[in-house]
PDB file of C-alpha atoms in Angstrom:
ATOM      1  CA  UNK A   9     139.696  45.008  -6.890  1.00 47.00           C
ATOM      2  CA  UNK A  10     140.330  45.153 -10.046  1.00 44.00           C
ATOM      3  CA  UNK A  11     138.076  47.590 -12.796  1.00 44.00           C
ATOM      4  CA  UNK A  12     137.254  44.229 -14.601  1.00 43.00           C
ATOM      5  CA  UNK A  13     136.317  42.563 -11.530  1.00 36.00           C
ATOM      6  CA  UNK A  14     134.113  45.753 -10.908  1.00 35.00           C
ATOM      7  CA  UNK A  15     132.465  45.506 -13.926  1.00 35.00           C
ATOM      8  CA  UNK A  16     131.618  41.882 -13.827  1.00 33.00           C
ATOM      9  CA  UNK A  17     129.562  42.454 -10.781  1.00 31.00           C
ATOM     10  CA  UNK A  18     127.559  45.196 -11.658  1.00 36.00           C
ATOM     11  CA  UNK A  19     126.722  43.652 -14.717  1.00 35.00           C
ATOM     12  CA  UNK A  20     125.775  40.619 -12.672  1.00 41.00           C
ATOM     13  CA  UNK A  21     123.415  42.706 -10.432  1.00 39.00           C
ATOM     14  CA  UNK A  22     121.795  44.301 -12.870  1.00 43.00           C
ATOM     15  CA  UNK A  23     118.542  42.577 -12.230  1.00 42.00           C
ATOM     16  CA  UNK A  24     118.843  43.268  -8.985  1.00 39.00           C
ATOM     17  CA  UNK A  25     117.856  47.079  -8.845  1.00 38.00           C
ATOM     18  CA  UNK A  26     114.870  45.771 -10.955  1.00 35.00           C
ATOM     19  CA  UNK A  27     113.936  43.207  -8.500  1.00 37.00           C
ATOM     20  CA  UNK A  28     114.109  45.984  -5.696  1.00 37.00           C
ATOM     21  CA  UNK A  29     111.540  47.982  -7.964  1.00 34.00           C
ATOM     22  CA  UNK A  30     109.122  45.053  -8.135  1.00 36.00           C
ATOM     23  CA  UNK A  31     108.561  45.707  -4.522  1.00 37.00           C
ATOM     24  CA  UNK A  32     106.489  47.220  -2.469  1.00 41.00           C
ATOM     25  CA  UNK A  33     107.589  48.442   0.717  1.00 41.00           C
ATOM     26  CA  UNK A  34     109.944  45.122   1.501  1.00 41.00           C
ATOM     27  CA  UNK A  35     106.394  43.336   1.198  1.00 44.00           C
ATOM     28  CA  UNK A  36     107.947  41.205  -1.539  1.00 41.00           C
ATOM     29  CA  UNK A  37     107.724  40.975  -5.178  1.00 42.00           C
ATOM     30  CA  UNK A  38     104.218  41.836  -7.264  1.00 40.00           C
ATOM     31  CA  UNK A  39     103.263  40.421 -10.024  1.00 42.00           C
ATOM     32  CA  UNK A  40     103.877  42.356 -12.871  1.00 40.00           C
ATOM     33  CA  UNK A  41     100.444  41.472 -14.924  1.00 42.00           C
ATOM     34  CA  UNK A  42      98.729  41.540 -10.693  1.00 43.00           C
ATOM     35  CA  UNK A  43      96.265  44.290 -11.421  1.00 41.00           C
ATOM     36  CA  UNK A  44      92.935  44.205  -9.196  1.00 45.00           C
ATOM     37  CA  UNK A  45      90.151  46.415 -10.190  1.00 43.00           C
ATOM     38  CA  UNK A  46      86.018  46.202 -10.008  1.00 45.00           C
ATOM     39  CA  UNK A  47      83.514  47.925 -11.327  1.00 41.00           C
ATOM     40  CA  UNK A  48      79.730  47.538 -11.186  1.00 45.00           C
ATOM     41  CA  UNK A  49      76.579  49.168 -12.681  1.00 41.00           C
ATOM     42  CA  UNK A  50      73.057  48.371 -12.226  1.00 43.00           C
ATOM     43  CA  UNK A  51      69.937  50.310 -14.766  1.00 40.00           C
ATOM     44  CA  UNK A  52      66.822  49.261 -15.160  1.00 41.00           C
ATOM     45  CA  UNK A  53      63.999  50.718 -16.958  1.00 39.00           C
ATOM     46  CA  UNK A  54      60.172  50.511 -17.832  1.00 38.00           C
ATOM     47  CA  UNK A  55      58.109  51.429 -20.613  1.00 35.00           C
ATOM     48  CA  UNK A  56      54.793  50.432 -21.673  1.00 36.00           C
ATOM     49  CA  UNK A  57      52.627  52.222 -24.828  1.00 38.00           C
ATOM     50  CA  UNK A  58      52.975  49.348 -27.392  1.00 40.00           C
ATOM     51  CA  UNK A  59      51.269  46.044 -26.553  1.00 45.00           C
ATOM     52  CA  UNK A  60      52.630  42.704 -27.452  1.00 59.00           C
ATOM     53  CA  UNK A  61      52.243  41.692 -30.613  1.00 88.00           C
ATOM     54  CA  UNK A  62      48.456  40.964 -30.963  1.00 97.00           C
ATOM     55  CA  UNK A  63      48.631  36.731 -31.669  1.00 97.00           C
ATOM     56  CA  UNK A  64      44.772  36.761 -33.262  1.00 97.00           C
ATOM     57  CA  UNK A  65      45.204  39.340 -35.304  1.00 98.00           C
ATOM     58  CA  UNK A  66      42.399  39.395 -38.135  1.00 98.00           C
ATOM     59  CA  UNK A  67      40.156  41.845 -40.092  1.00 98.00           C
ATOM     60  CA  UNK A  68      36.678  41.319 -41.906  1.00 98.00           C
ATOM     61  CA  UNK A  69      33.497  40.464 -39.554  1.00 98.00           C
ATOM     62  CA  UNK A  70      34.193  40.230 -36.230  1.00 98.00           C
ATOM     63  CA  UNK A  71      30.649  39.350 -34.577  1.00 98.00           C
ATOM     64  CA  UNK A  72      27.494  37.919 -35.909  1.00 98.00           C
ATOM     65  CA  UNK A  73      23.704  37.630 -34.313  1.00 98.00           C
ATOM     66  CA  UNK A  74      21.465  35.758 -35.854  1.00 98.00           C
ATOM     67  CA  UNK A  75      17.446  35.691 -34.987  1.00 98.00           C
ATOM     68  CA  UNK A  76      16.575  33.008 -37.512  1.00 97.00           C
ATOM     69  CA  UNK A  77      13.716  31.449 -35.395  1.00 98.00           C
ATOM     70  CA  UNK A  78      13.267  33.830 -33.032  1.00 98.00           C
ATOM     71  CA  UNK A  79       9.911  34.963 -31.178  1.00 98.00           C
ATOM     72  CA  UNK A  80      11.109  38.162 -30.982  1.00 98.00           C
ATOM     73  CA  UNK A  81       9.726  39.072 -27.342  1.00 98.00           C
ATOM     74  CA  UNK A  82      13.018  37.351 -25.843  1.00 98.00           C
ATOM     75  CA  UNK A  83      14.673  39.185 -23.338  1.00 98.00           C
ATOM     76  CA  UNK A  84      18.583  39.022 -25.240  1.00 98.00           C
ATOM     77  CA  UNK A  85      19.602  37.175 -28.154  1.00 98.00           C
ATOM     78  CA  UNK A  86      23.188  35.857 -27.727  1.00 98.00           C
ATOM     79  CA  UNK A  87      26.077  36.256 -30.296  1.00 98.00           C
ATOM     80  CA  UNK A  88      26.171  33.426 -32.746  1.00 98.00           C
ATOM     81  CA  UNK A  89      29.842  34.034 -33.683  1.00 98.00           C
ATOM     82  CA  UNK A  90      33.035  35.805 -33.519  1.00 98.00           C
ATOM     83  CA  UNK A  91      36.554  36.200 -34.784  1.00 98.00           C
ATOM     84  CA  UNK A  92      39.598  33.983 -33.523  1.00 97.00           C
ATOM     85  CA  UNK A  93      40.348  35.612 -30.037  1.00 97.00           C
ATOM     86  CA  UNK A  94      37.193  38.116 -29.381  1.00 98.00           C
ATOM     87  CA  UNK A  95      34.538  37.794 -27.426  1.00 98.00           C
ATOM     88  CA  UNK A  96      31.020  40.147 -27.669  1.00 98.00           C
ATOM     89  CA  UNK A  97      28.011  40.311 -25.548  1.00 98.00           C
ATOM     90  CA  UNK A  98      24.283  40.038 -26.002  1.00 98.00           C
ATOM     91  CA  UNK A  99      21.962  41.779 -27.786  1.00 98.00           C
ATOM     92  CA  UNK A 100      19.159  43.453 -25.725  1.00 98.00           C
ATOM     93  CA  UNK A 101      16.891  46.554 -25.397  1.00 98.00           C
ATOM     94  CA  UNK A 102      16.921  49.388 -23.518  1.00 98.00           C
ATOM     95  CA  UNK A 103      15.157  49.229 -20.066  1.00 98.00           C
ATOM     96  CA  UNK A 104      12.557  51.802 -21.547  1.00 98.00           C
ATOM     97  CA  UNK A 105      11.210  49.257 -24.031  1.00 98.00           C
ATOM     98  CA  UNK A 106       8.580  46.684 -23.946  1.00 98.00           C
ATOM     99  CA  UNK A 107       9.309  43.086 -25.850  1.00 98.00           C
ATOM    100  CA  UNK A 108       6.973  42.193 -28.357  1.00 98.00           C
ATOM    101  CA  UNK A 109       6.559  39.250 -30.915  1.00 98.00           C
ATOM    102  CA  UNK A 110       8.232  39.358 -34.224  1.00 98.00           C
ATOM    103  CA  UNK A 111       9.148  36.753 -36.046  1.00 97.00           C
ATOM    104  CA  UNK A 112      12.975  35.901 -36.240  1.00 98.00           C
ATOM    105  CA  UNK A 113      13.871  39.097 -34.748  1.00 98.00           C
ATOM    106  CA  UNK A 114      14.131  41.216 -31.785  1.00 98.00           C
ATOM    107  CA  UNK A 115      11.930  43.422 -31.269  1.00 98.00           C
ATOM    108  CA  UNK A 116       9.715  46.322 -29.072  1.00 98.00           C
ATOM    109  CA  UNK A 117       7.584  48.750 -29.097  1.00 98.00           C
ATOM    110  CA  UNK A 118       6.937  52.027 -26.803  1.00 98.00           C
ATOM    111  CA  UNK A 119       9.250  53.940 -28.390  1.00 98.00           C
ATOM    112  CA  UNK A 120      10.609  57.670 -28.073  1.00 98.00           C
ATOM    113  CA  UNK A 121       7.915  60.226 -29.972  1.00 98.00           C
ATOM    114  CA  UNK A 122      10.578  62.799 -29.551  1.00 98.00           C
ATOM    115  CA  UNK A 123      11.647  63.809 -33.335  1.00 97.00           C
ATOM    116  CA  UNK A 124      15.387  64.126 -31.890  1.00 97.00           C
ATOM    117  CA  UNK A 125      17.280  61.364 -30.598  1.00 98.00           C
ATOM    118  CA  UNK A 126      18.448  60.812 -26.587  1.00 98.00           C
ATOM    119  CA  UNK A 127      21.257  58.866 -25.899  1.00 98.00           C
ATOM    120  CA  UNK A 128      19.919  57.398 -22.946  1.00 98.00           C
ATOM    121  CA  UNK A 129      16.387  56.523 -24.416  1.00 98.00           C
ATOM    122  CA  UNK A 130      15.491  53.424 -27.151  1.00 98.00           C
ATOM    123  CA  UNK A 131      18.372  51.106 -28.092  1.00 99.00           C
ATOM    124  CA  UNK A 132      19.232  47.769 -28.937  1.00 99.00           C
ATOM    125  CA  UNK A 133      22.562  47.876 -27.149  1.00 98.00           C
ATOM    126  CA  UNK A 134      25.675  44.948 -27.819  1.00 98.00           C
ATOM    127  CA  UNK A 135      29.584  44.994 -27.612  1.00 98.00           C
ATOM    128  CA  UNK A 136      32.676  43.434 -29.288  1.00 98.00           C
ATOM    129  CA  UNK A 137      36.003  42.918 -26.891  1.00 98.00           C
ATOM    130  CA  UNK A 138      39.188  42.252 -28.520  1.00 98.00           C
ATOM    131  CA  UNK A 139      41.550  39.921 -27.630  1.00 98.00           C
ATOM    132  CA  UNK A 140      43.769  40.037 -24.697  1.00 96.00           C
ATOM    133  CA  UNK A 141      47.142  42.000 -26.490  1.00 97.00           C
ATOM    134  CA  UNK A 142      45.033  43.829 -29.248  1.00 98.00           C
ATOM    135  CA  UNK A 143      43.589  46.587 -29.974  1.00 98.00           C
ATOM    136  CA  UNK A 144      40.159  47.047 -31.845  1.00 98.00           C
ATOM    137  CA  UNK A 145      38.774  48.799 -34.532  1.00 98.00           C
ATOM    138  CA  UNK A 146      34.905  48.777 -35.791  1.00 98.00           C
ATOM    139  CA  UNK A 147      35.114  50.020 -39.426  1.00 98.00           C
ATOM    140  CA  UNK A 148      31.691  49.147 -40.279  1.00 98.00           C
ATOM    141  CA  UNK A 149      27.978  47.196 -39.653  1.00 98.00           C
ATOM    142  CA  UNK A 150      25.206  45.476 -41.442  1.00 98.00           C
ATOM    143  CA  UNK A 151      22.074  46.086 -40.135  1.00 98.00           C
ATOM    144  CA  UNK A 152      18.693  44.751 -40.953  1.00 98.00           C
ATOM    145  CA  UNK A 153      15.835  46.922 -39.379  1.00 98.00           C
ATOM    146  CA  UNK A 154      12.506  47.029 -39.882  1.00 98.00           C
ATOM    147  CA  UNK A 155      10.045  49.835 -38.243  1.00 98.00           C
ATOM    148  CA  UNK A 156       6.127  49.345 -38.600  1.00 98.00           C
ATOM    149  CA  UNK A 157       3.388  52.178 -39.368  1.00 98.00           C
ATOM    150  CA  UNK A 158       3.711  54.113 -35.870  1.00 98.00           C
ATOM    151  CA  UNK A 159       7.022  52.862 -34.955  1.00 98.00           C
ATOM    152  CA  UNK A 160      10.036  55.336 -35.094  1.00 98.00           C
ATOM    153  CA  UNK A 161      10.746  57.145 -38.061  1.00 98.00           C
ATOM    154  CA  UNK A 162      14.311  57.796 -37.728  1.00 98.00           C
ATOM    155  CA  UNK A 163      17.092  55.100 -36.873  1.00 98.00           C
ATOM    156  CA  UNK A 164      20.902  55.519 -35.973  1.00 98.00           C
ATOM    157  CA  UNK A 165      23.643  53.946 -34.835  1.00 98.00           C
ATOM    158  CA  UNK A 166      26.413  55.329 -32.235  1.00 98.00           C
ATOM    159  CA  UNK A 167      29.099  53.501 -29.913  1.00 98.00           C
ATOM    160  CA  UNK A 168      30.558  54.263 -26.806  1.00 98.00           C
ATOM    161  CA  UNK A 169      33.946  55.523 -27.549  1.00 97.00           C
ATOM    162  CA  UNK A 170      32.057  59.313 -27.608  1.00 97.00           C
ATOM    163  CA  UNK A 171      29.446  58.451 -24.872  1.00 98.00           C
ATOM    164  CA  UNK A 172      27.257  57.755 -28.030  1.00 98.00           C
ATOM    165  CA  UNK A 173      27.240  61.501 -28.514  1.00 97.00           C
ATOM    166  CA  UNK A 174      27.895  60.829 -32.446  1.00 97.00           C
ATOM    167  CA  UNK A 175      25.423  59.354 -34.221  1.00 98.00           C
ATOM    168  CA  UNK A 176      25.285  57.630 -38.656  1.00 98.00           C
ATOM    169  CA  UNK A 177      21.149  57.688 -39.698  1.00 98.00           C
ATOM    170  CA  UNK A 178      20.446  54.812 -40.995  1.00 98.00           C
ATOM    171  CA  UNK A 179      17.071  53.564 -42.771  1.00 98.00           C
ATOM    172  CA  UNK A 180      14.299  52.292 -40.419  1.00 98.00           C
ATOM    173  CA  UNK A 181      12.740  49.544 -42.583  1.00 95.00           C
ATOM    174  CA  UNK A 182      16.038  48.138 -44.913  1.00 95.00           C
ATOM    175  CA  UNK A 183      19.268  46.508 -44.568  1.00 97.00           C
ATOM    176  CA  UNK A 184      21.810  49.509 -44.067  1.00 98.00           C
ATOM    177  CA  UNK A 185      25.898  49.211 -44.066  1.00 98.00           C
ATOM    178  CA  UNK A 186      26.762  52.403 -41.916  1.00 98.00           C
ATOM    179  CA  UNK A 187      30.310  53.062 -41.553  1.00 98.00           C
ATOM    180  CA  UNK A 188      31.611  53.044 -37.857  1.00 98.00           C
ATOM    181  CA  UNK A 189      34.601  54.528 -36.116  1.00 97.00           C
ATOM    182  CA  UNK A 190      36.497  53.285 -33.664  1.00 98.00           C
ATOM    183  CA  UNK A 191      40.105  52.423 -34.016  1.00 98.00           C
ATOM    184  CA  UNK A 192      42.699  51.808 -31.151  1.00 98.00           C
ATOM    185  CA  UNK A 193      40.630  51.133 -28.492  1.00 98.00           C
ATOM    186  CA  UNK A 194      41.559  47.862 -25.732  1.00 97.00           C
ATOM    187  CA  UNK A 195      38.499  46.660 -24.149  1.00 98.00           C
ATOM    188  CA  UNK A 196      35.033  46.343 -25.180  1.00 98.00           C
ATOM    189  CA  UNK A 197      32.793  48.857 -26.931  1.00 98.00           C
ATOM    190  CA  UNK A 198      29.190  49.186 -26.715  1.00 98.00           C
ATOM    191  CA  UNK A 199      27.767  50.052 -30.251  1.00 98.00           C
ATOM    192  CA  UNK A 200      23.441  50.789 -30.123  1.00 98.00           C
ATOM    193  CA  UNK A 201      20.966  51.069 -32.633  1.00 99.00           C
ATOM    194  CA  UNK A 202      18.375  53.622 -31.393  1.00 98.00           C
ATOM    195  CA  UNK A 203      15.020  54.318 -32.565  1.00 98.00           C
ATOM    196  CA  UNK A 204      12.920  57.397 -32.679  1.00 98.00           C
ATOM    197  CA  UNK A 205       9.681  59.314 -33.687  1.00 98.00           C
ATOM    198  CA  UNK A 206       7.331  56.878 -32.903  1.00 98.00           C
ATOM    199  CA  UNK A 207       3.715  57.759 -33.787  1.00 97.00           C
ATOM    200  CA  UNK A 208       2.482  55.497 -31.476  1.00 97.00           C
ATOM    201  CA  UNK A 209       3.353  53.489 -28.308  1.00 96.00           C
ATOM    202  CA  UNK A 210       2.191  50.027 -29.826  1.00 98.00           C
ATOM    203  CA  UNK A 211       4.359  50.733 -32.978  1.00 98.00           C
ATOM    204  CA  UNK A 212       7.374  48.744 -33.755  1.00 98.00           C
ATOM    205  CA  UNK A 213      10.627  48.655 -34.257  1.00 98.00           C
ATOM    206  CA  UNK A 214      12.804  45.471 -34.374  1.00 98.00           C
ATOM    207  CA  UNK A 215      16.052  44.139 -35.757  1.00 98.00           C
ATOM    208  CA  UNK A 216      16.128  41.051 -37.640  1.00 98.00           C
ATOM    209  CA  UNK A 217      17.296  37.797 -39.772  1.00 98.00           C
ATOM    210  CA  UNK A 218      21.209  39.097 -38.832  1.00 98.00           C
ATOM    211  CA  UNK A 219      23.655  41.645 -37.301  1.00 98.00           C
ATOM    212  CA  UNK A 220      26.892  41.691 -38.129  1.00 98.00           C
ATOM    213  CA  UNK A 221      30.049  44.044 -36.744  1.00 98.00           C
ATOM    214  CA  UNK A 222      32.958  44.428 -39.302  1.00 98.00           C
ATOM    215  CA  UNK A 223      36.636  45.953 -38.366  1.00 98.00           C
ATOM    216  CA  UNK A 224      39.889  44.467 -37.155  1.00 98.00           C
ATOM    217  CA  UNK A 225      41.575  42.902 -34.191  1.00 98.00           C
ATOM    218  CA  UNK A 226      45.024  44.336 -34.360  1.00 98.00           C
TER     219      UNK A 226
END
């Protein structure tokens, strides 16, 4: 054969020894972009410390009682109002107490003589509840009191988020703005308005015309 003839062929072939590459053990050819590869992953995760965004969101007065009309020797005078979203209880008086009549008011007598107060002894007791996905804060009250001769000569008012251990005097026979607080907290809260140093168990002590509870829904 001939060295042209030679050449010729291998030239001709010269795909061949690539072909041969393409394969895999005489299993035939691959495809060169045949590329097979999987991968999976799988996380999950939790965390909880900041609510949803709180849709009644408000600030100013969030519950009102009013006793316009009342006899004053009812058992519980209901809320006549609240924020967008809350919700807050009655007003009523410790079990200690005894209802008497008072016009547009509620109101008792047999109060505490003791000259200090006790936490568990002569309240008017109510709570606000925020709404569901907020928190609530109580940044302030108005409260109009009104004590008579022998009824207690100190008032204050505490809430719950201390077990009522903290306690703002407030005036037993005027309309008194006592600051409250309570920020962050997610369910209800129990703010009372005690009464002590009674001279006498027939003196009075009563709450009356209206209550309000000022702070925020956030």
């Amino acid at each position: 054969m001939s060295r042209s003839l030679v050449w010729v062929l291998a030239v001709s072939c010269s795909g061949c020894a690539i072909a041969g590459l393409a394969s895999d053990n005489g299993d035939g050819p691959v495809d060169g972009n045949n590329g097979s590869g999987s991968g999976s992953g799988s996380g999950s995760g939790s965390g909880s410390g900041v609510h949803g965004s709180c849709a009644d969101a408000t600030s100013g007065v969030l519950a009102t009682w009013t006793f316009t009309g009342a006899a004053g020797d009812q058992s519980s005078t209901a809320v006549a109002s609240t924020a967008a979203g809350g919700t807050a209880s009655i007003i009523n008086r410790s079990s200690d107490l005894v209802a008497t009549t008072g016009t547009s008011s509620i109101n008792s007598n047999n109060w505490p003589s003791a000259t200090s107060r006790d936490p568990a002894k002569g309240y008017y007791a109510m709570s606000v509840t925020p709404p569901a996905g907020c928190t609530l804060s109580l940044t302030g009250a108005s409260i109009d009191v009104k004590a008579s001769a022998t009824g207690p000569a100190s008032a204050a008012v505490a809430t719950a988020v201390d077990s009522f251990g903290t306690a703002v005097p407030i005036s037993t026979t005027a309309v008194n703005t006592p600051t409250l607080s309570v920020s962050g907290a997610t369910g209800a809260v129990e703010v009372r308005i005690y009464g002590y140093g009674s001279t006498g168990m027939t003196g009075t002590f009563r709450v009356q015309n209206t209550l309000t509870l000022s702070g925020a829904f956030e």
